[in-house]
XYZ file of N, CA and C in Angstrom:
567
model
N -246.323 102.760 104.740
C -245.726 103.683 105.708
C -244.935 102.928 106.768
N -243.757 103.454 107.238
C -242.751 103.043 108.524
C -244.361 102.790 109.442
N -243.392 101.386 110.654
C -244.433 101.201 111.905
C -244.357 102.181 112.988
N -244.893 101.959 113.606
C -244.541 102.978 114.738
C -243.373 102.389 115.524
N -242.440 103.735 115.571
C -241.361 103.675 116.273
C -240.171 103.880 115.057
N -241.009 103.973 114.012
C -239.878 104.248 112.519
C -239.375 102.702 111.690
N -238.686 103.333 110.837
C -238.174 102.094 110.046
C -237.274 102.182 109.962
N -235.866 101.336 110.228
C -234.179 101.960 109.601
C -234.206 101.021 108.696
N -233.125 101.960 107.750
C -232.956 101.259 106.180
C -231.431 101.857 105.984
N -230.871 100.873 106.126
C -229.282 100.572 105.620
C -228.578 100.994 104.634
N -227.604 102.319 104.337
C -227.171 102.504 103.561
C -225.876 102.110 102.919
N -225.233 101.882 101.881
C -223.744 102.261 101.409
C -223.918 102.470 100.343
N -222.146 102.586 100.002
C -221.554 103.233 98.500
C -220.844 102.322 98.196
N -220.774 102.276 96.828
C -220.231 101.614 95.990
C -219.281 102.532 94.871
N -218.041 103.110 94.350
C -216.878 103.004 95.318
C -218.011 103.831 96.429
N -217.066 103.527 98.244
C -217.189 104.403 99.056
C -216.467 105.598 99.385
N -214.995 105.487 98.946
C -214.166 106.355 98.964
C -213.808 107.801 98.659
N -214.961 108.270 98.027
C -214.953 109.637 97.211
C -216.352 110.205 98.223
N -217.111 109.457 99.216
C -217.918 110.356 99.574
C -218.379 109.442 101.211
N -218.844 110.757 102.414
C -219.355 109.576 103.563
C -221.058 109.690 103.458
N -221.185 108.882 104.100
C -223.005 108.985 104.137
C -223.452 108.090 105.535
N -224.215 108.260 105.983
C -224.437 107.868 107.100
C -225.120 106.113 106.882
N -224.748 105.411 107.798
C -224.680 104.380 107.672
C -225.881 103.519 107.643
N -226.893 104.407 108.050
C -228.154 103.874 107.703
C -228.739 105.084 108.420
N -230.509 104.610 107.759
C -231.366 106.068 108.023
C -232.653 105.795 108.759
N -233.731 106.197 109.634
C -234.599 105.948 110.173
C -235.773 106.969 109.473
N -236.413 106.142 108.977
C -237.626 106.313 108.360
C -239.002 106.713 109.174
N -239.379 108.021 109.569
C -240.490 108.142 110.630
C -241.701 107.478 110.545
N -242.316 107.094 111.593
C -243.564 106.311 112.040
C -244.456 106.874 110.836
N -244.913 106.064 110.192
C -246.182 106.919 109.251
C -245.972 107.397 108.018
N -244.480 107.478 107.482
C -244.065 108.107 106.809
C -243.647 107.370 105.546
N -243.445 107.315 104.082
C -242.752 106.681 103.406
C -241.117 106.954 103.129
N -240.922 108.100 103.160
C -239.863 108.503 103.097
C -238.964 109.736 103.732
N -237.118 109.605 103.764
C -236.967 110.577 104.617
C -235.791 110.885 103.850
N -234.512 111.843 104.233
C -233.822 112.309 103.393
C -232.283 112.013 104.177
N -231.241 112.374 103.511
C -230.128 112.119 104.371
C -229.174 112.672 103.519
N -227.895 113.335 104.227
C -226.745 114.020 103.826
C -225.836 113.137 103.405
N -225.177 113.561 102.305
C -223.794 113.206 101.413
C -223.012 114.188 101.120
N -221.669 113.899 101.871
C -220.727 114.609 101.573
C -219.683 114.399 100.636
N -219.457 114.823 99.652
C -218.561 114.235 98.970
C -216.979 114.475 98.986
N -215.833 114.222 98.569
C -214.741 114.509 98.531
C -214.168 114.853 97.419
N -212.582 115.680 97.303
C -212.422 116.071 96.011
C -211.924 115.192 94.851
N -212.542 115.134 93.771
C -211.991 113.973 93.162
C -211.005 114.503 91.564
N -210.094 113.899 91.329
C -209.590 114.269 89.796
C -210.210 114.201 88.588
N -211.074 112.913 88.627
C -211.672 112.950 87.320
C -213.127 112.549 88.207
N -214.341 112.527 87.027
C -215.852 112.183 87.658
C -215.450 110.819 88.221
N -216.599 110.543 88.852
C -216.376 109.180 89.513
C -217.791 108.733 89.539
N -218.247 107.849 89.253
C -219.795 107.369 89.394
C -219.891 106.618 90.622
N -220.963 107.166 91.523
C -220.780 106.610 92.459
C -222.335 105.493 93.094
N -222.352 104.224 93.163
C -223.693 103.529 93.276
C -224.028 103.787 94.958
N -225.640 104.364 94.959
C -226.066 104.469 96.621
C -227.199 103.241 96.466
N -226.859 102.180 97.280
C -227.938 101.389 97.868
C -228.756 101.627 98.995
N -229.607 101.570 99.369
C -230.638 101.655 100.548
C -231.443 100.010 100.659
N -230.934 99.481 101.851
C -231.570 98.097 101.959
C -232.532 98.152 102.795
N -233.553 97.463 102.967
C -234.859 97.092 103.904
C -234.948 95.492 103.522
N -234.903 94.638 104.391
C -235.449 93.369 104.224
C -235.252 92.455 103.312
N -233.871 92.368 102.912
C -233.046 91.567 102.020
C -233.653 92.662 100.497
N -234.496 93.603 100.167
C -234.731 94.460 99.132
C -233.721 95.308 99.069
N -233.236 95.714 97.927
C -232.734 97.104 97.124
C -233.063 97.696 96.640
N -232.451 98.920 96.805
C -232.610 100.052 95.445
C -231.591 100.782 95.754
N -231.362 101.490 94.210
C -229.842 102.123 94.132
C -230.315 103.283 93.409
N -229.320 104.313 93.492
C -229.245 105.386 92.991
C -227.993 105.974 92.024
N -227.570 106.201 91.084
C -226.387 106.686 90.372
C -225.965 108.267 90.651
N -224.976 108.568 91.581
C -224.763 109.902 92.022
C -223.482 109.820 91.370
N -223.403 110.905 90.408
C -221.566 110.881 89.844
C -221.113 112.433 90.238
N -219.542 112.539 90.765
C -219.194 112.985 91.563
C -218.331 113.940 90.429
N -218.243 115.210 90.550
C -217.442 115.799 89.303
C -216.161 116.294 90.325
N -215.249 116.559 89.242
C -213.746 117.658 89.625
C -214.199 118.419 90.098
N -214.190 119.650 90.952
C -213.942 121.019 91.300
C -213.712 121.698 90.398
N -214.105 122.365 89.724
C -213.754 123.271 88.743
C -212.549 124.438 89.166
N -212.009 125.142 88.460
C -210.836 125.610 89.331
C -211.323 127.414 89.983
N -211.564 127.522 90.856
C -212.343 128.462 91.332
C -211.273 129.723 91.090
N -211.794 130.926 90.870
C -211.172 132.144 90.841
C -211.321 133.308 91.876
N -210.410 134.329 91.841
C -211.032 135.987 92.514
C -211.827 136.493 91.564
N -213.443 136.163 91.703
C -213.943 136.967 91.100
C -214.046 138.857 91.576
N -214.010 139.137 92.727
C -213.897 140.702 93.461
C -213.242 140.548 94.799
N -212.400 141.585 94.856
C -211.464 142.322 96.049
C -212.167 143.242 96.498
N -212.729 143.819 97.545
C -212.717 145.407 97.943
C -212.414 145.640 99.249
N -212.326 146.670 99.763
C -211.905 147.215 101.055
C -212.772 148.438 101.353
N -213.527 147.878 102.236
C -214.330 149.045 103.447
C -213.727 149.467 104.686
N -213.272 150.700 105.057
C -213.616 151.789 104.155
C -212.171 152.331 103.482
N -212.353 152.524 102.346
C -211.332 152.563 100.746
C -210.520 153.962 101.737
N -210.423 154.239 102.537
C -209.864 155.893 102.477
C -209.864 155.729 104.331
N -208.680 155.692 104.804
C -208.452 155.410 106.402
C -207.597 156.382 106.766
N -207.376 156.978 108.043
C -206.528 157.329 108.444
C -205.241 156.922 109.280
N -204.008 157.064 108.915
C -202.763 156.283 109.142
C -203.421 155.453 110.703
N -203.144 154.367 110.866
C -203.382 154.120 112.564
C -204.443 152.954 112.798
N -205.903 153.685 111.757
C -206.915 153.239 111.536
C -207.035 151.881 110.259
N -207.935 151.183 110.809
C -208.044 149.514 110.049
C -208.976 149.861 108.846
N -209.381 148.670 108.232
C -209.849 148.922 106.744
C -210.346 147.059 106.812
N -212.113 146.472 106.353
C -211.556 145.491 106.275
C -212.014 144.590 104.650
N -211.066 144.120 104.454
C -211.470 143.389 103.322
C -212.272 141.795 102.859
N -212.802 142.541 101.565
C -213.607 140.958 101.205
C -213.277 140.749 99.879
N -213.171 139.496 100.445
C -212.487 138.692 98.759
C -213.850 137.849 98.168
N -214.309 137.683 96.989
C -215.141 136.964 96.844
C -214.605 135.714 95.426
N -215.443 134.770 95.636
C -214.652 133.624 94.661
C -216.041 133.391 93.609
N -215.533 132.790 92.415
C -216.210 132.679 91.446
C -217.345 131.266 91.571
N -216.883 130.830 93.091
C -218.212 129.557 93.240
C -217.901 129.756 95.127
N -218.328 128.519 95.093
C -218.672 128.102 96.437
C -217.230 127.483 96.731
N -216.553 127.615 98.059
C -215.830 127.052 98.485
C -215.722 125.889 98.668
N -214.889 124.747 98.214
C -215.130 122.931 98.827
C -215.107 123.096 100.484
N -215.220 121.832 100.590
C -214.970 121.037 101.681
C -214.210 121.302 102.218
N -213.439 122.096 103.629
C -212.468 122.086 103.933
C -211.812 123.276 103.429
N -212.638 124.436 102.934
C -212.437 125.814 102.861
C -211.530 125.785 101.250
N -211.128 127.212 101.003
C -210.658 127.456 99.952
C -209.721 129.089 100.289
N -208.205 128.976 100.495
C -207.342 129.633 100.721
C -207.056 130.574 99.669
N -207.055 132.020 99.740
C -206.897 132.886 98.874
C -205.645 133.542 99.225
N -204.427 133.655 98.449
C -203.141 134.552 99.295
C -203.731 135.496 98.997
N -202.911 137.150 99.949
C -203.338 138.001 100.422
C -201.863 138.697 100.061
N -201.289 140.127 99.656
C -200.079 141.017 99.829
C -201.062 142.333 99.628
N -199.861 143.246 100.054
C -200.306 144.473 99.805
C -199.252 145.139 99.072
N -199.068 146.407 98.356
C -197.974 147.241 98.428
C -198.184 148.533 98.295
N -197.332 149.340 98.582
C -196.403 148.720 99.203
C -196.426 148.239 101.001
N -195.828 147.544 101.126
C -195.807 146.564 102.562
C -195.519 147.225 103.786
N -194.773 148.311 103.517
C -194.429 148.928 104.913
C -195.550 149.934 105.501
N -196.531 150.121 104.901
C -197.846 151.222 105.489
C -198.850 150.103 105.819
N -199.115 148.481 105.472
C -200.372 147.907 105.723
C -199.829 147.114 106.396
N -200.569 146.066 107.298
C -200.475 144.927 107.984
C -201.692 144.079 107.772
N -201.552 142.580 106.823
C -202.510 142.189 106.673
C -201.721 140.470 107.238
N -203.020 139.512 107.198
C -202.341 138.069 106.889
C -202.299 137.679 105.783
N -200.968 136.447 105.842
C -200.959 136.147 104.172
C -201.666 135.495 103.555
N -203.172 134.975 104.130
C -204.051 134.360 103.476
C -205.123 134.975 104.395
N -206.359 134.318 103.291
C -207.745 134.698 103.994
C -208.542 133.020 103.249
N -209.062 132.183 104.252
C -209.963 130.957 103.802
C -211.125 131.476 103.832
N -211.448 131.478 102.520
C -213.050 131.241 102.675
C -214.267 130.104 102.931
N -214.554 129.883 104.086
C -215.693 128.965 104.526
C -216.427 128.205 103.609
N -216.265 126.189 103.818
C -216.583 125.535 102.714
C -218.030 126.128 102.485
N -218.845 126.121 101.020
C -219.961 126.614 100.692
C -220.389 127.660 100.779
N -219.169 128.566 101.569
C -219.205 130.274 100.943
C -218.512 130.703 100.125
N -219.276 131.800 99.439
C -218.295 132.393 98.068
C -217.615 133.826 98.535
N -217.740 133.820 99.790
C -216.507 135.215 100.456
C -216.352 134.979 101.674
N -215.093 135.438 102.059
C -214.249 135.809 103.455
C -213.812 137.261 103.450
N -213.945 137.531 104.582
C -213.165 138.859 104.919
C -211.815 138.677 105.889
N -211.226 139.643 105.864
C -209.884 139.689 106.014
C -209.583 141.320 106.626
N -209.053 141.435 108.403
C -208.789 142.760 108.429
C -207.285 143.503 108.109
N -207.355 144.723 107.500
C -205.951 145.418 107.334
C -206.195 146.239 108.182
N -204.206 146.518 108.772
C -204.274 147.214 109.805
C -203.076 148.415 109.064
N -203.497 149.905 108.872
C -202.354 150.486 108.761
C -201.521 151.166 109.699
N -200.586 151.356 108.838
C -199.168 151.989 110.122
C -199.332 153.473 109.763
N -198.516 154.132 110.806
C -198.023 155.774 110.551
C -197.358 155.650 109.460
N -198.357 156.832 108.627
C -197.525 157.721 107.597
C -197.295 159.330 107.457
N -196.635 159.872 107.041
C -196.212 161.488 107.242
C -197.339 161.936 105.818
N -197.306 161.309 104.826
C -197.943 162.257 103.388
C -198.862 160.810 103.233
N -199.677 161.277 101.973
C -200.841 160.380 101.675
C -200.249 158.857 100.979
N -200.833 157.609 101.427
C -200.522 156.622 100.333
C -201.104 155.800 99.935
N -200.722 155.336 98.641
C -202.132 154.592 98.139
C -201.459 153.065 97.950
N -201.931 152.370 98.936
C -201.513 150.698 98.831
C -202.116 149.938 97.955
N -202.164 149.022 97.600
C -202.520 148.321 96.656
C -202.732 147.119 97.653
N -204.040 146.290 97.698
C -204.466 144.947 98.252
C -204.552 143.706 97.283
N -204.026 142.908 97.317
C -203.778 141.990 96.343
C -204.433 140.617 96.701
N -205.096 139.599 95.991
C -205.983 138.451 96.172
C -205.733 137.731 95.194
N -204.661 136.647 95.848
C -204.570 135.588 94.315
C -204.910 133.996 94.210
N -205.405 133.451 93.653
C -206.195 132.277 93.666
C -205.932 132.003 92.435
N -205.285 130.523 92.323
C -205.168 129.433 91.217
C -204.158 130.855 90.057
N -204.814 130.804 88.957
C -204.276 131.853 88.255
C -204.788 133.236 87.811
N -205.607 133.822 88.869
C -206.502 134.486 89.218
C -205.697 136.033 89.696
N -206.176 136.897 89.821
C -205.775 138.047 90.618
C -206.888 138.960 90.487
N -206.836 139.551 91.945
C -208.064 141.202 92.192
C -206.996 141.632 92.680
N -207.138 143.000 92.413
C -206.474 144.151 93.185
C -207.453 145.489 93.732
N -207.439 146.072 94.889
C -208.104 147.263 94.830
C -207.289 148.288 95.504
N -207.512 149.412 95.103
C -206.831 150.427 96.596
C -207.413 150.560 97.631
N -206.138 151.261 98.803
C -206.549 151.982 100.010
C -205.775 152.767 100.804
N -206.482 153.794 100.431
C -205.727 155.351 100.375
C -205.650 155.887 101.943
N -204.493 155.944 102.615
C -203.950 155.876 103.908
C -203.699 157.687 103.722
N -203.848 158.215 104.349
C -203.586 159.672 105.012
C -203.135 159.752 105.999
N -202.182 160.699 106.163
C -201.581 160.723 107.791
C -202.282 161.406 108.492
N -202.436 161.432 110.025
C -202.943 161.681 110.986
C -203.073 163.408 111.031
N -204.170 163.969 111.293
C -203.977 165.504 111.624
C -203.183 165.248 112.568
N -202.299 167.119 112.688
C -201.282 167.624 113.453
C -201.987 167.827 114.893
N -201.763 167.324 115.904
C -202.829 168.245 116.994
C -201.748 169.051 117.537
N -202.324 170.484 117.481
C -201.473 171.287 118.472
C -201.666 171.804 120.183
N -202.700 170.947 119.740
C -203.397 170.985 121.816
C -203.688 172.338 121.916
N -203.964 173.276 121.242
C -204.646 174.473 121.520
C -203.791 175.475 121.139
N -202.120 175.456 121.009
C -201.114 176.336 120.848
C -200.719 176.380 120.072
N -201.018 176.143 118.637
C -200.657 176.422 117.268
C -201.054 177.580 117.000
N -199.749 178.351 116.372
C -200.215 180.058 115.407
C -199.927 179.905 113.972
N -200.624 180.747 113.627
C -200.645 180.752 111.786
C -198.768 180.603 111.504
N -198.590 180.212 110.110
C -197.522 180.550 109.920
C -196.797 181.750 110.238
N -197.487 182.936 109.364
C -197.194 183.884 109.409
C -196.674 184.625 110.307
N -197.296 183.955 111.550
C -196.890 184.697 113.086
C -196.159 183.951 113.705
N -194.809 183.625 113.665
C -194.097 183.031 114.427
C -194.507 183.081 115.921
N -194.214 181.742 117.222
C -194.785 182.112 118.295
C -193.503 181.686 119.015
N -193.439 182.245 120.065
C -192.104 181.903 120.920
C -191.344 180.144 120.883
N -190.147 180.064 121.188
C -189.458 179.051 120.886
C -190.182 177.816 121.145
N -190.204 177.343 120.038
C -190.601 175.247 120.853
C -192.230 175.742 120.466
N -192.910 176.480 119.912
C -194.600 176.720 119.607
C -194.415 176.514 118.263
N -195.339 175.285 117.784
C -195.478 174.787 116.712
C -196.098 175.723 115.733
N -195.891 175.959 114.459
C -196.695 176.715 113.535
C -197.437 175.701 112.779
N -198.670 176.390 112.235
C -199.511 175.830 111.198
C -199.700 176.406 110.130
């Protein structure tokens, strides 16, 4: 077991370049062993990577091999809530077929048609999450419309709808049936 006051034990990599690790580790009073984070980076092909841990001119190594990224996809699009009224927001979640790398994972974003939604043209999803959300904002429309939300990644695509309605008429209290016309400038319903 570490003495009291702990033990540090010296780490590196062998290549170092594909991943960081902290430069050495402190081993608690009493303890034989302790644990420590590796981050790795993105690499093209595997890479084998050697971890030493030194104590007292001793070694030991470990073989950690580092793979490609596989090429992540849109696995699901949707939009809560699917059915808004012109004016009113809607917001969306994109979800991906893994975990995001290091340094997030960018999904483009369109809608159509373009002139009823307001979205951004991307949404990142957070490294080691497999979704982001993203808010849409719609504009005034006169009749109903159905936009289309679009999510594209690598060679990937989701699409879902979101069905925009225009705003009720308010007549502030002075609307008459059709039928009954009401003096000039009085709106009918």
């Amino acid at each position: 077991p570490a003495p009291s006051g702990g033990q540090v034990v010296q780490l590196s990599a062998n290549p170092s370049a594909p991943l960081t690790l902290p430069s050495s580790v402190t081993v608690k009073a009493g303890e034989t062993s302790t644990t420590f984070n590796i981050s790795t980076k993105t690499v093209a092909s595997p890479v084998n990577v050697t971890i030493t841990a030194t104590l007292n001119n001793v070694q030991k190594t470990a073989l950690l091999t580092i793979n490609p990224m596989t090429n992540l996809t849109v696995s699901a699009l949707t939009v809560s809530p699917a059915s808004v009224i012109s004016g009113e927001s809607s917001v969306g979640t994109v979800t991906l077929s893994g975990a995001a790398p290091v340094g997030g994972q960018v999904v483009q974003l369109s809608a159509t048609p373009g002139a009823s939604v307001t979205l951004s043209a991307s949404v990142t999803v957070k490294a080691g999450a497999t979704s982001g959300t993203f808010n849409i904002s719609t504009k005034a429309v006169t009749s109903p419309v159905s936009a289309t939300i679009r999510a594209k990644l690598n060679n990937s695509e989701k699409t879902t709808p979101l069905s925009i309605n225009p705003a009720p008429v308010s007549c502030f209290g002075i609307c008459v049936p059709a039928s009954q016309p009401g003096p000039p400038g009085m709106m009918s319903q």
